[in-house]
Coordinates of C-alpha atoms and ligand atoms in Angstrom, one line a residue:
Chain A
M1 CA 0.0 0.0 0.0
I2 CA 2.6 2.6 1.1
A3 CA 5.1 1.3 -1.3
N4 CA 2.5 1.7 -4.0
A5 CA 1.7 5.2 -3.0
L6 CA 5.4 6.1 -2.9
Q7 CA 5.8 4.5 -6.4
Q8 CA 3.1 6.7 -7.6
I9 CA 4.5 9.8 -6.1
G10 CA 7.9 8.9 -7.4
R11 CA 6.5 8.4 -11.0
R12 CA 4.5 11.6 -10.9
T13 CA 7.5 13.5 -9.7
F14 CA 9.6 11.9 -12.4
D15 CA 7.0 12.8 -15.0
V16 CA 6.7 16.4 -13.9
L17 CA 10.6 16.7 -13.8
A18 CA 10.9 15.2 -17.2
T19 CA 8.3 17.5 -18.7
M20 CA 10.0 20.5 -17.1
G21 CA 13.4 19.4 -18.3
F22 CA 12.0 19.0 -21.8
A23 CA 10.4 22.4 -21.6
V24 CA 13.6 24.0 -20.5
M25 CA 15.6 22.3 -23.2
T26 CA 13.2 23.5 -25.9
Y27 CA 13.2 27.0 -24.5
M28 CA 17.0 27.1 -24.5
K29 CA 17.1 25.8 -28.1
V30 CA 14.6 28.4 -29.3
V31 CA 16.2 31.3 -27.4
F32 CA 19.8 30.5 -28.2
G33 CA 19.6 28.1 -31.0
F34 CA 19.5 30.1 -34.2
S35 CA 22.2 29.0 -36.6
R36 CA 23.2 31.3 -39.3
M37 CA 22.7 35.1 -38.7
S38 CA 22.4 35.7 -42.4
V39 CA 19.3 33.4 -42.4
F40 CA 17.9 34.4 -39.0
V41 CA 17.9 38.2 -39.3
P42 CA 15.7 38.4 -42.3
L43 CA 13.3 36.0 -40.8
L44 CA 13.3 38.0 -37.6
I45 CA 12.6 41.2 -39.3
R46 CA 9.7 39.8 -41.3
Q47 CA 8.2 38.5 -38.0
M48 CA 8.8 41.8 -36.3
Y49 CA 6.8 43.4 -39.0
V50 CA 3.9 40.9 -38.6
V51 CA 3.9 40.8 -34.8
G52 CA 4.9 44.4 -34.0
V53 CA 4.1 46.8 -36.8
Q54 CA 0.7 45.1 -37.5
S55 CA -0.1 45.4 -33.8
L56 CA 0.7 49.1 -33.8
L57 CA -2.7 50.5 -34.7
I58 CA -4.7 48.7 -31.9
I59 CA -2.0 49.7 -29.4
L60 CA -2.1 53.4 -30.4
V61 CA -5.9 53.6 -30.4
S62 CA -6.3 51.7 -27.2
G63 CA -3.6 53.7 -25.5
L64 CA -5.1 57.0 -26.4
F65 CA -8.5 56.2 -25.1
I66 CA -7.2 54.6 -21.9
G67 CA -5.1 57.6 -21.2
M68 CA -8.2 59.8 -21.9
V69 CA -10.4 57.8 -19.6
I70 CA -7.9 57.6 -16.7
A71 CA -7.6 61.4 -16.9
L72 CA -11.3 61.9 -16.8
Q73 CA -12.0 59.6 -14.0
G74 CA -8.9 60.8 -12.0
Y75 CA -9.8 64.4 -12.4
Q76 CA -13.3 63.8 -10.9
V77 CA -11.8 62.2 -7.8
L78 CA -8.9 64.5 -7.5
V79 CA -10.9 67.7 -7.9
S80 CA -13.1 66.9 -4.9
Y81 CA -9.9 67.1 -2.7
G82 CA -8.7 70.1 -4.5
A83 CA -5.8 68.1 -5.8
E84 CA -6.4 68.1 -9.5
G85 CA -2.9 69.3 -10.0
S86 CA -1.7 65.8 -9.3
L87 CA -3.4 64.4 -12.3
G88 CA -0.1 64.2 -14.3
P89 CA 1.6 62.0 -11.7
M90 CA -1.5 59.9 -11.3
V91 CA -1.8 59.2 -15.0
A92 CA 1.8 58.5 -15.5
L93 CA 2.3 56.3 -12.5
S94 CA -0.8 54.1 -13.1
L95 CA 0.2 53.7 -16.7
L96 CA 3.9 52.9 -16.1
R97 CA 3.3 50.7 -13.1
E98 CA 0.3 48.7 -14.2
L99 CA -1.8 49.5 -17.2
G100 CA 0.9 50.0 -19.8
P101 CA 2.6 46.7 -19.6
V102 CA -0.7 44.7 -18.6
V103 CA -3.0 46.1 -21.2
T104 CA -0.3 45.9 -23.9
A105 CA 0.2 42.2 -23.0
L106 CA -3.5 41.5 -23.1
L107 CA -3.9 43.2 -26.5
F108 CA -0.8 41.5 -27.8
A109 CA -2.2 38.1 -26.7
G110 CA -5.4 38.8 -28.6
R111 CA -4.0 40.4 -31.7
A112 CA -0.6 38.8 -32.3
G113 CA -0.6 35.7 -30.0
S114 CA -3.9 34.2 -31.4
A115 CA -2.5 34.8 -35.1
L116 CA 0.9 33.1 -34.1
T117 CA -0.9 30.0 -32.8
A118 CA -3.2 29.7 -35.7
E119 CA -0.3 30.2 -38.3
I120 CA 1.9 27.6 -36.7
G121 CA -1.0 25.2 -36.1
L122 CA -1.9 25.6 -39.8
M123 CA 1.7 25.0 -40.9
K124 CA 1.5 21.8 -38.9
A125 CA -1.8 20.7 -40.3
T126 CA -0.5 21.3 -43.9
E127 CA 2.6 19.2 -43.1
Q128 CA 5.0 22.3 -43.6
I129 CA 6.5 21.5 -40.2
A130 CA 7.0 17.8 -41.0
S131 CA 8.4 18.8 -44.4
L132 CA 10.9 20.9 -42.7
E133 CA 11.9 18.1 -40.5
M134 CA 12.3 15.8 -43.5
M135 CA 14.5 18.4 -45.2
A136 CA 16.8 18.2 -42.2
I137 CA 15.9 21.7 -41.0
D138 CA 14.9 22.2 -37.4
P139 CA 11.5 23.8 -37.3
L140 CA 12.2 25.1 -33.8
R141 CA 15.0 27.1 -35.2
R142 CA 13.5 28.0 -38.5
V143 CA 9.8 28.7 -37.5
I144 CA 9.6 29.1 -33.8
A145 CA 12.7 31.0 -32.9
P146 CA 12.2 34.1 -35.2
R147 CA 8.5 34.3 -34.0
F148 CA 9.4 34.1 -30.3
W149 CA 12.2 36.6 -30.6
A150 CA 10.0 38.9 -32.6
G151 CA 7.5 38.9 -29.7
L152 CA 10.2 39.3 -27.2
I153 CA 11.6 42.4 -28.9
C154 CA 8.3 43.9 -29.9
M155 CA 6.3 43.7 -26.8
P156 CA 8.3 46.0 -24.6
M157 CA 8.6 48.6 -27.4
L158 CA 4.8 48.4 -27.8
A159 CA 4.2 48.8 -24.1
T160 CA 6.5 51.8 -24.2
I161 CA 4.5 53.3 -27.1
F162 CA 1.2 52.5 -25.4
T163 CA 2.2 54.3 -22.2
L164 CA 3.5 57.4 -24.1
V165 CA 0.4 57.7 -26.2
A166 CA -1.8 57.2 -23.1
I167 CA 0.1 60.0 -21.2
Y168 CA -0.5 62.2 -24.2
G169 CA -4.2 61.2 -24.1
G170 CA -4.3 62.1 -20.4
K171 CA -2.9 65.5 -21.3
L172 CA -5.5 66.1 -24.0
V173 CA -8.3 65.5 -21.5
G174 CA -6.6 67.1 -18.5
V175 CA -5.0 70.2 -20.0
D176 CA -6.8 70.8 -23.3
W177 CA -10.3 70.0 -22.2
L178 CA -10.6 70.3 -18.4
G179 CA -8.2 73.3 -18.4
L180 CA -5.4 72.2 -16.1
D181 CA -2.1 74.1 -16.4
T182 CA 0.3 72.4 -18.9
G183 CA 3.3 73.3 -16.8
T184 CA 1.9 71.7 -13.8
Y185 CA 0.8 68.6 -15.6
W186 CA 4.2 67.9 -17.0
S187 CA 6.5 69.1 -14.2
L188 CA 4.7 67.3 -11.3
M189 CA 4.7 64.1 -13.5
Q190 CA 8.5 64.5 -13.9
A191 CA 9.0 65.0 -10.3
A192 CA 7.0 62.0 -9.3
V193 CA 8.2 59.4 -11.8
E194 CA 11.3 57.7 -10.8
W195 CA 13.7 55.9 -13.3
K196 CA 14.3 52.7 -11.4
Q197 CA 11.0 52.2 -9.6
D198 CA 8.6 53.1 -12.4
I199 CA 10.2 52.9 -15.8
G200 CA 12.2 50.0 -14.6
S201 CA 9.1 48.1 -13.4
M202 CA 7.3 48.8 -16.7
L203 CA 10.2 47.3 -18.7
I204 CA 10.6 44.4 -16.3
K205 CA 7.0 43.6 -16.5
S206 CA 6.8 43.8 -20.2
V207 CA 9.7 41.7 -20.8
V208 CA 8.3 39.0 -18.5
F209 CA 4.9 39.2 -20.2
A210 CA 6.5 39.1 -23.7
N211 CA 8.1 35.8 -22.6
V212 CA 5.0 34.3 -21.3
V213 CA 2.6 35.4 -23.9
T214 CA 4.7 34.7 -27.0
W215 CA 5.9 31.3 -25.5
I216 CA 2.3 30.2 -24.9
A217 CA 1.3 31.4 -28.4
V218 CA 4.1 29.5 -30.3
F219 CA 3.8 26.4 -28.2
R220 CA 0.1 26.1 -28.4
G221 CA 0.5 26.3 -32.1
Y222 CA 3.4 23.9 -32.2
H223 CA 1.5 21.3 -30.2
A224 CA -1.9 21.9 -31.7
V225 CA -3.9 18.9 -32.9
P226 CA -3.5 19.4 -36.5
T227 CA -7.2 19.6 -37.4
S228 CA -9.6 22.6 -37.8
A229 CA -11.1 21.9 -34.4
G230 CA -7.7 21.4 -32.8
I231 CA -6.4 24.8 -34.2
S232 CA -9.4 26.7 -33.1
K233 CA -9.2 25.2 -29.6
A234 CA -5.4 26.1 -29.5
T235 CA -6.1 29.7 -30.5
T236 CA -8.6 30.1 -27.8
E237 CA -6.4 28.6 -25.2
T238 CA -3.6 30.9 -26.2
V239 CA -5.7 34.0 -25.5
V240 CA -7.2 32.6 -22.3
Q241 CA -4.1 31.2 -20.8
A242 CA -1.9 34.1 -21.7
S243 CA -4.4 36.7 -20.4
L244 CA -4.6 34.8 -17.0
M245 CA -1.0 34.3 -16.8
V246 CA -0.4 38.0 -17.4
L247 CA -2.9 39.1 -14.7
G248 CA -1.6 36.6 -12.2
L249 CA 2.1 37.4 -12.8
D250 CA 1.2 41.1 -12.7
F251 CA 0.1 40.6 -9.1
V252 CA 3.2 38.6 -8.2
L253 CA 5.6 41.1 -9.8
T254 CA 3.8 44.1 -8.3
A255 CA 4.1 42.4 -4.8
L256 CA 7.7 41.8 -5.4
M257 CA 8.7 45.2 -6.7
F258 CA 6.3 47.5 -4.6
G259 CA 5.0 45.2 -1.7
Chain B
M1 CA 25.2 -2.8 -35.6
I2 CA 25.9 -2.4 -39.3
N3 CA 23.6 -4.3 -41.7
K4 CA 25.0 -3.5 -45.1
D5 CA 22.8 -4.8 -47.7
S6 CA 24.0 -4.0 -51.2
D7 CA 20.8 -4.6 -53.1
N8 CA 18.4 -2.9 -50.6
L9 CA 18.5 0.7 -49.7
V10 CA 15.9 0.4 -46.9
V11 CA 15.2 -2.7 -44.8
V12 CA 12.5 -2.7 -42.3
D13 CA 12.9 -5.6 -39.9
G14 CA 10.4 -6.8 -37.3
L15 CA 8.8 -3.4 -36.9
T16 CA 6.1 -2.9 -34.3
F17 CA 4.6 0.5 -33.8
S18 CA 1.6 1.9 -32.0
H19 CA 0.0 5.3 -31.6
G20 CA -0.6 5.5 -27.9
E21 CA -2.7 2.5 -27.2
R22 CA -3.5 1.7 -30.8
L23 CA -1.4 -0.8 -32.5
I24 CA -0.6 0.2 -36.2
Y25 CA 2.0 -2.3 -37.1
D26 CA 2.5 -5.8 -35.8
N27 CA 5.9 -7.1 -36.5
I28 CA 6.2 -6.3 -40.2
S29 CA 9.3 -6.7 -42.4
L30 CA 9.8 -5.4 -45.8
S31 CA 12.9 -4.3 -48.0
I32 CA 13.1 -1.6 -50.7
P33 CA 15.6 -2.3 -53.4
R34 CA 17.9 0.3 -54.7
G35 CA 17.0 2.1 -58.0
K36 CA 13.6 0.5 -58.2
I37 CA 10.0 1.9 -57.6
T38 CA 8.5 0.0 -54.6
A39 CA 4.8 0.4 -53.7
I40 CA 3.0 -0.1 -50.6
L41 CA -0.7 -0.5 -51.1
G42 CA -3.3 -0.2 -48.3
P43 CA -6.6 1.3 -47.4
S44 CA -6.9 4.7 -45.8
G45 CA -6.0 4.9 -42.1
I46 CA -3.9 1.7 -42.2
G47 CA -0.7 3.6 -41.4
K48 CA 1.0 4.3 -44.7
T49 CA 2.0 7.9 -43.8
T50 CA 3.1 6.5 -40.5
L51 CA 5.5 4.0 -42.2
L52 CA 7.1 6.8 -44.2
R53 CA 7.6 8.9 -41.1
L54 CA 9.2 5.9 -39.3
I55 CA 11.6 5.5 -42.2
G56 CA 12.4 9.2 -42.0
G57 CA 13.0 9.0 -38.3
Q58 CA 10.1 11.3 -37.4
L59 CA 8.6 8.6 -35.3
E60 CA 10.2 5.9 -33.2
P61 CA 9.2 2.3 -33.4
D62 CA 8.3 0.3 -30.3
C63 CA 10.6 -2.4 -31.5
G64 CA 12.4 -3.5 -34.6
H65 CA 15.0 -2.1 -36.9
I66 CA 14.8 0.3 -39.8
W67 CA 18.0 0.2 -41.9
F68 CA 18.8 2.9 -44.3
D69 CA 22.0 2.1 -46.2
G70 CA 23.4 0.2 -43.2
H71 CA 22.3 2.9 -40.5
D72 CA 19.7 1.9 -38.0
V73 CA 17.4 4.9 -38.2
P74 CA 15.8 4.8 -34.6
Q75 CA 19.4 4.4 -33.1
L76 CA 20.7 7.6 -34.6
S77 CA 21.4 10.8 -32.7
R78 CA 19.6 13.8 -33.9
K79 CA 22.7 15.2 -35.6
E80 CA 23.3 11.8 -37.5
L81 CA 19.6 11.7 -38.4
F82 CA 19.6 15.1 -39.9
E83 CA 22.7 14.1 -41.9
L84 CA 20.8 11.0 -43.1
R85 CA 17.8 13.0 -44.0
T86 CA 19.8 15.1 -46.5
R87 CA 19.9 11.8 -48.6
M88 CA 16.3 11.3 -48.5
S89 CA 13.2 13.4 -49.3
M90 CA 9.5 13.1 -49.0
L91 CA 6.6 14.2 -51.1
F92 CA 3.9 15.0 -48.7
Q93 CA 0.3 14.2 -49.4
S94 CA -0.7 17.8 -49.3
G95 CA 2.3 19.0 -51.2
A96 CA 3.4 20.9 -48.0
L97 CA 4.6 23.9 -50.1
F98 CA 5.6 26.9 -47.8
T99 CA 2.7 29.2 -48.2
E100 CA 4.7 32.4 -47.7
L101 CA 7.2 31.7 -50.6
D102 CA 6.5 31.6 -54.2
V103 CA 7.1 28.5 -56.4
F104 CA 10.7 29.4 -57.3
D105 CA 11.7 30.1 -53.6
N106 CA 10.0 26.8 -52.5
V107 CA 12.1 24.8 -54.9
A108 CA 15.2 26.8 -54.1
F109 CA 14.6 26.4 -50.4
P110 CA 16.4 23.2 -49.6
V111 CA 19.3 24.2 -51.9
R112 CA 19.7 27.5 -50.0
E113 CA 19.5 25.7 -46.7
H114 CA 22.0 23.0 -47.3
T115 CA 24.6 24.4 -49.8
R116 CA 26.4 27.6 -50.4
L117 CA 26.0 27.6 -54.1
P118 CA 26.0 31.0 -55.8
E119 CA 22.7 32.5 -56.7
S120 CA 23.2 32.1 -60.5
V121 CA 23.7 28.3 -60.0
I122 CA 20.7 28.0 -57.8
Q123 CA 18.8 29.9 -60.5
T124 CA 19.8 27.4 -63.2
L125 CA 19.2 24.4 -61.0
V126 CA 15.7 25.4 -59.9
M127 CA 14.7 26.4 -63.4
M128 CA 15.9 23.0 -64.7
K129 CA 13.8 21.2 -62.1
L130 CA 10.8 23.3 -62.8
E131 CA 11.2 22.6 -66.5
Q132 CA 11.3 18.9 -65.8
V133 CA 7.8 19.1 -64.2
G134 CA 6.6 21.6 -66.9
L135 CA 6.2 24.6 -64.6
R136 CA 9.1 26.9 -65.5
G137 CA 6.5 29.4 -66.5
A138 CA 4.8 29.3 -63.2
H139 CA 7.9 30.1 -61.1
H140 CA 6.5 33.5 -59.8
L141 CA 3.2 32.1 -58.6
M142 CA 2.3 31.7 -54.9
P143 CA 1.2 28.2 -53.7
S144 CA -2.4 29.5 -53.3
E145 CA -2.5 30.2 -57.0
L146 CA -1.8 26.7 -58.0
S147 CA -4.1 23.9 -58.8
G148 CA -3.8 20.7 -56.8
G149 CA -1.9 18.9 -59.6
M150 CA 0.5 21.8 -60.1
A151 CA 1.2 22.0 -56.3
R152 CA 2.1 18.4 -56.3
R153 CA 4.4 18.9 -59.3
V154 CA 6.2 21.8 -57.6
A155 CA 6.5 19.7 -54.5
L156 CA 8.0 16.9 -56.6
A157 CA 10.5 19.5 -58.1
R158 CA 11.4 20.6 -54.5
A159 CA 11.8 17.0 -53.3
T160 CA 14.2 16.1 -56.1
V161 CA 16.1 19.3 -56.3
L162 CA 19.1 18.0 -54.3
D163 CA 19.0 14.6 -56.1
P164 CA 18.1 12.4 -53.1
E165 CA 19.0 8.7 -53.0
L166 CA 15.5 7.9 -51.6
I167 CA 12.2 9.6 -52.6
M168 CA 9.1 8.8 -50.6
Y169 CA 5.8 9.6 -52.1
D170 CA 2.8 9.9 -49.8
E171 CA -0.4 9.1 -51.8
P172 CA 0.8 11.1 -54.8
F173 CA -2.3 10.3 -56.9
T174 CA -5.1 10.9 -54.3
G175 CA -7.5 13.6 -55.3
Q176 CA -6.0 14.3 -58.8
D177 CA -7.9 14.5 -61.9
P178 CA -7.2 11.8 -64.6
I179 CA -4.9 14.1 -66.6
S180 CA -2.8 15.2 -63.6
M181 CA -2.7 11.5 -62.5
G182 CA -1.2 10.5 -65.8
V183 CA 1.3 13.4 -65.7
L184 CA 2.4 12.4 -62.2
V185 CA 2.8 8.7 -63.1
S186 CA 5.1 9.6 -66.0
L187 CA 7.0 12.2 -63.8
I188 CA 7.6 9.7 -61.0
H189 CA 8.8 7.3 -63.6
S190 CA 11.1 9.7 -65.3
V191 CA 12.5 11.1 -62.0
N192 CA 13.4 7.5 -61.1
E193 CA 15.1 6.9 -64.3
T194 CA 17.0 10.1 -64.7
L195 CA 18.2 10.4 -61.1
G196 CA 18.6 6.7 -60.5
S197 CA 17.1 7.1 -57.2
T198 CA 15.1 4.7 -55.1
S199 CA 11.4 5.4 -54.9
V200 CA 8.7 4.4 -52.4
I201 CA 5.1 5.0 -53.1
V202 CA 2.4 4.5 -50.5
S203 CA -1.1 4.7 -52.1
H204 CA -4.4 3.2 -52.3
D205 CA -4.8 3.9 -56.1
V206 CA -4.4 0.3 -57.3
H207 CA -4.4 0.9 -60.9
E208 CA -1.7 3.6 -61.1
V209 CA 0.4 1.9 -58.6
L210 CA 0.3 -1.5 -60.5
S211 CA 1.2 0.4 -63.7
I212 CA 4.3 2.1 -62.3
A213 CA 5.8 -0.1 -59.6
D214 CA 8.5 -2.8 -59.8
Y215 CA 7.4 -4.5 -56.7
V216 CA 4.4 -4.1 -54.6
Y217 CA 3.5 -4.9 -50.9
V218 CA -0.1 -5.1 -49.9
M219 CA -1.0 -4.1 -46.3
A220 CA -4.1 -4.8 -44.3
D221 CA -4.8 -5.2 -40.7
K222 CA -1.4 -4.2 -39.3
R223 CA 0.4 -6.7 -41.4
I224 CA 1.6 -7.4 -44.9
I225 CA -0.8 -9.7 -46.6
A226 CA 0.8 -10.1 -50.0
Q227 CA 3.8 -9.0 -52.0
G228 CA 5.3 -9.4 -55.5
S229 CA 5.5 -7.9 -58.9
P230 CA 2.5 -6.3 -60.2
E231 CA 2.0 -9.4 -62.4
Q232 CA 2.1 -11.7 -59.6
L233 CA -0.5 -9.8 -57.7
R234 CA -2.9 -9.6 -60.6
Q235 CA -2.7 -13.5 -60.6
D236 CA -3.3 -13.8 -56.9
Q237 CA -6.6 -15.4 -56.2
S238 CA -6.8 -14.9 -52.4
E239 CA -10.1 -13.3 -51.4
Q240 CA -8.5 -10.3 -49.6
I241 CA -6.3 -9.4 -52.5
V242 CA -9.0 -9.7 -55.0
Q243 CA -11.3 -7.6 -52.9
F244 CA -8.7 -4.9 -52.6
L245 CA -7.5 -4.8 -56.1
K246 CA -10.9 -5.0 -57.7
G247 CA -12.4 -2.5 -55.2
K248 CA -15.4 -4.7 -54.0
P249 CA -17.4 -3.1 -51.2
D250 CA -17.7 -6.3 -49.1
G251 CA -15.4 -9.1 -48.4
P252 CA -12.9 -10.1 -45.9
V253 CA -12.6 -6.4 -45.1
P254 CA -16.1 -5.7 -44.0
F255 CA -18.2 -2.8 -45.3
H256 CA -19.9 -2.5 -41.9
Y257 CA -18.1 -1.2 -38.9
P258 CA -18.7 -3.9 -36.2
A259 CA -22.0 -3.2 -34.4
A260 CA -24.9 -4.9 -32.7
P261 CA -27.5 -6.4 -35.1
L262 CA -29.5 -3.6 -36.7
E263 CA -32.9 -5.2 -35.6
Q264 CA -31.7 -5.2 -32.0
Q265 CA -30.6 -1.6 -32.0
L266 CA -33.9 -0.4 -33.6
R267 CA -35.8 -2.2 -31.0
E268 CA -33.7 -0.6 -28.3
L269 CA -34.3 2.8 -29.8
A270 CA -38.0 2.3 -30.0
G271 CA -38.0 1.0 -26.5
G272 CA -36.1 4.0 -25.2
E273 CA -38.4 6.4 -26.9
S274 CA -41.6 5.0 -25.6
A275 CA -40.2 4.8 -22.1
G276 CA -39.2 8.4 -22.4
K277 CA -42.8 9.5 -23.1
Ligands
ADP1 N1 -0.2 11.5 -34.0 C1 -1.2 10.5 -34.0 N2 -1.7 10.2 -32.8 C2 -2.6 9.2 -32.7 N3 -3.1 8.5 -33.8 C3 -2.6 8.9 -35.0 C4 -1.7 9.8 -35.2 N4 -1.3 10.0 -36.4 C5 -2.1 9.1 -37.1 N5 -2.8 8.3 -36.2 C6 -3.7 7.2 -36.5 O1 -3.0 6.2 -37.1 C7 -3.6 5.6 -38.1 C8 -2.6 5.6 -39.3 O2 -2.5 6.9 -39.9 P1 -1.9 7.2 -41.2 O3 -0.5 6.7 -41.2 O4 -2.0 8.6 -41.4 O5 -2.7 6.3 -42.1 P2 -2.7 6.5 -43.8 O6 -1.7 7.3 -44.2 O7 -2.6 5.0 -44.2 O8 -4.1 6.9 -44.1 C9 -4.8 6.5 -38.5 O9 -6.0 5.7 -38.1 C10 -4.8 7.7 -37.6 O10 -5.9 8.0 -37.0
MG2 MG1 -1.7 9.2 -45.1

């Protein structure tokens, strides 16, 4: 009885370790395994265009509106304490610390992540992945690595763009519409924002989210069941799991950095 | 561990393989002679694609050996396997052209990956291969603009561009109109002649296969049930072979999936419905 239970536990542990080992090996291969730079760089640039540039519009529009909404809501609260001068710091800090990286990651999962999963899943279903294997070309290096790196590079840039646009949106509402003083808006913001604490945390968060979201997207695609039902399921799972992971990790990171 | 067999390029010996719980091959053996066209016939879902993937080292057998020119494929390291794969190529059922590359780049792809030839040489090589399959004029088209037959011909050009020793065809005739079918049959034949390579065709298109192959294996129910030259198979009188070659709906391979007798099921359904009311 006890021996049996121990055996079970042992086997489970071994399975988990083996899976983790496999995952780490694959991750290392994707991250460091690209072979020839002359081959890799064009592929990377192409993917950065697909993943990054094509996500730009949704990032710009969402950023602008979110910045405007925060300013509007924040103003209502601050004005009742006579503290509407602090609108600048409030907008900037909430965006840098939380909304910038988080909303960008969520949008990225929906816009680029789902597309990555579907594309790779379809490459699998149409035997393009198997065909690479048979040509003695490693699809992890050829297909997965450039897409993963593109996500890794693009997401922090997108988060930065999102935050800048949103701060500008806040200025549109606070200064141009509600009539705050421009100088106050910017100078108090500059005084409140700290390099390490705020801008650093935004970058750290978005690098972590970029890893998680892109990794989930490429791997859901790579391990999708190669049928139409399988690919649609994988795509949904990418968005759901990536979003949940982002929100969960955001709490953990916030607790670590500000707690 | 070396099993050098000068007549056969590929030797499958005592192969057993299952997908999860499901047994696909139960101890089969076959050999594929050099320079010849060998066909493996079998109904859909029997595991023909699986066999090609086993030979290519994409899947690992439960037990048994798969020798390719003296190398036991399942025993190879990944590096050795990749080296071996440069000597073989596979024509996938769907063609498996890369959708983001045009016809020319698709055919040039293996060359650019595995050699450092100058672009002018690649140009000549690819155009020659495309000429061979009659599609030189289509070099600028994208895969989405090709008909099914053309896509398969491009895939054939790509599969042969590095002059492989072994070419594996996965159901090359399936879903083709009669003209493309004829074109493919003669292409496969001429490729085999001009390159002197070894060909394996897995298929369920009996007529085409018997017209092109030098030697044929017939598979059913996890095993090889017959083998021989096309002539010998046409003479074979065993029920199973006759059913398969002539395409009779019922025979040793039943038309009906196993089920309870129809009468009994109808009665149960009727009973269930009246009970539900
Ligand atoms: N990855 C897989 N996992 C589980 N079963 C599979 C897998 N691939 C194929 N099969 C099953 O194995 C059988 C043989 O597949 P396949 O080799 O594609 O047959 P064929 O090419 O002869 O039509 C099929 O019934 C299929 O459902
Ligand atoms: Mg098949």
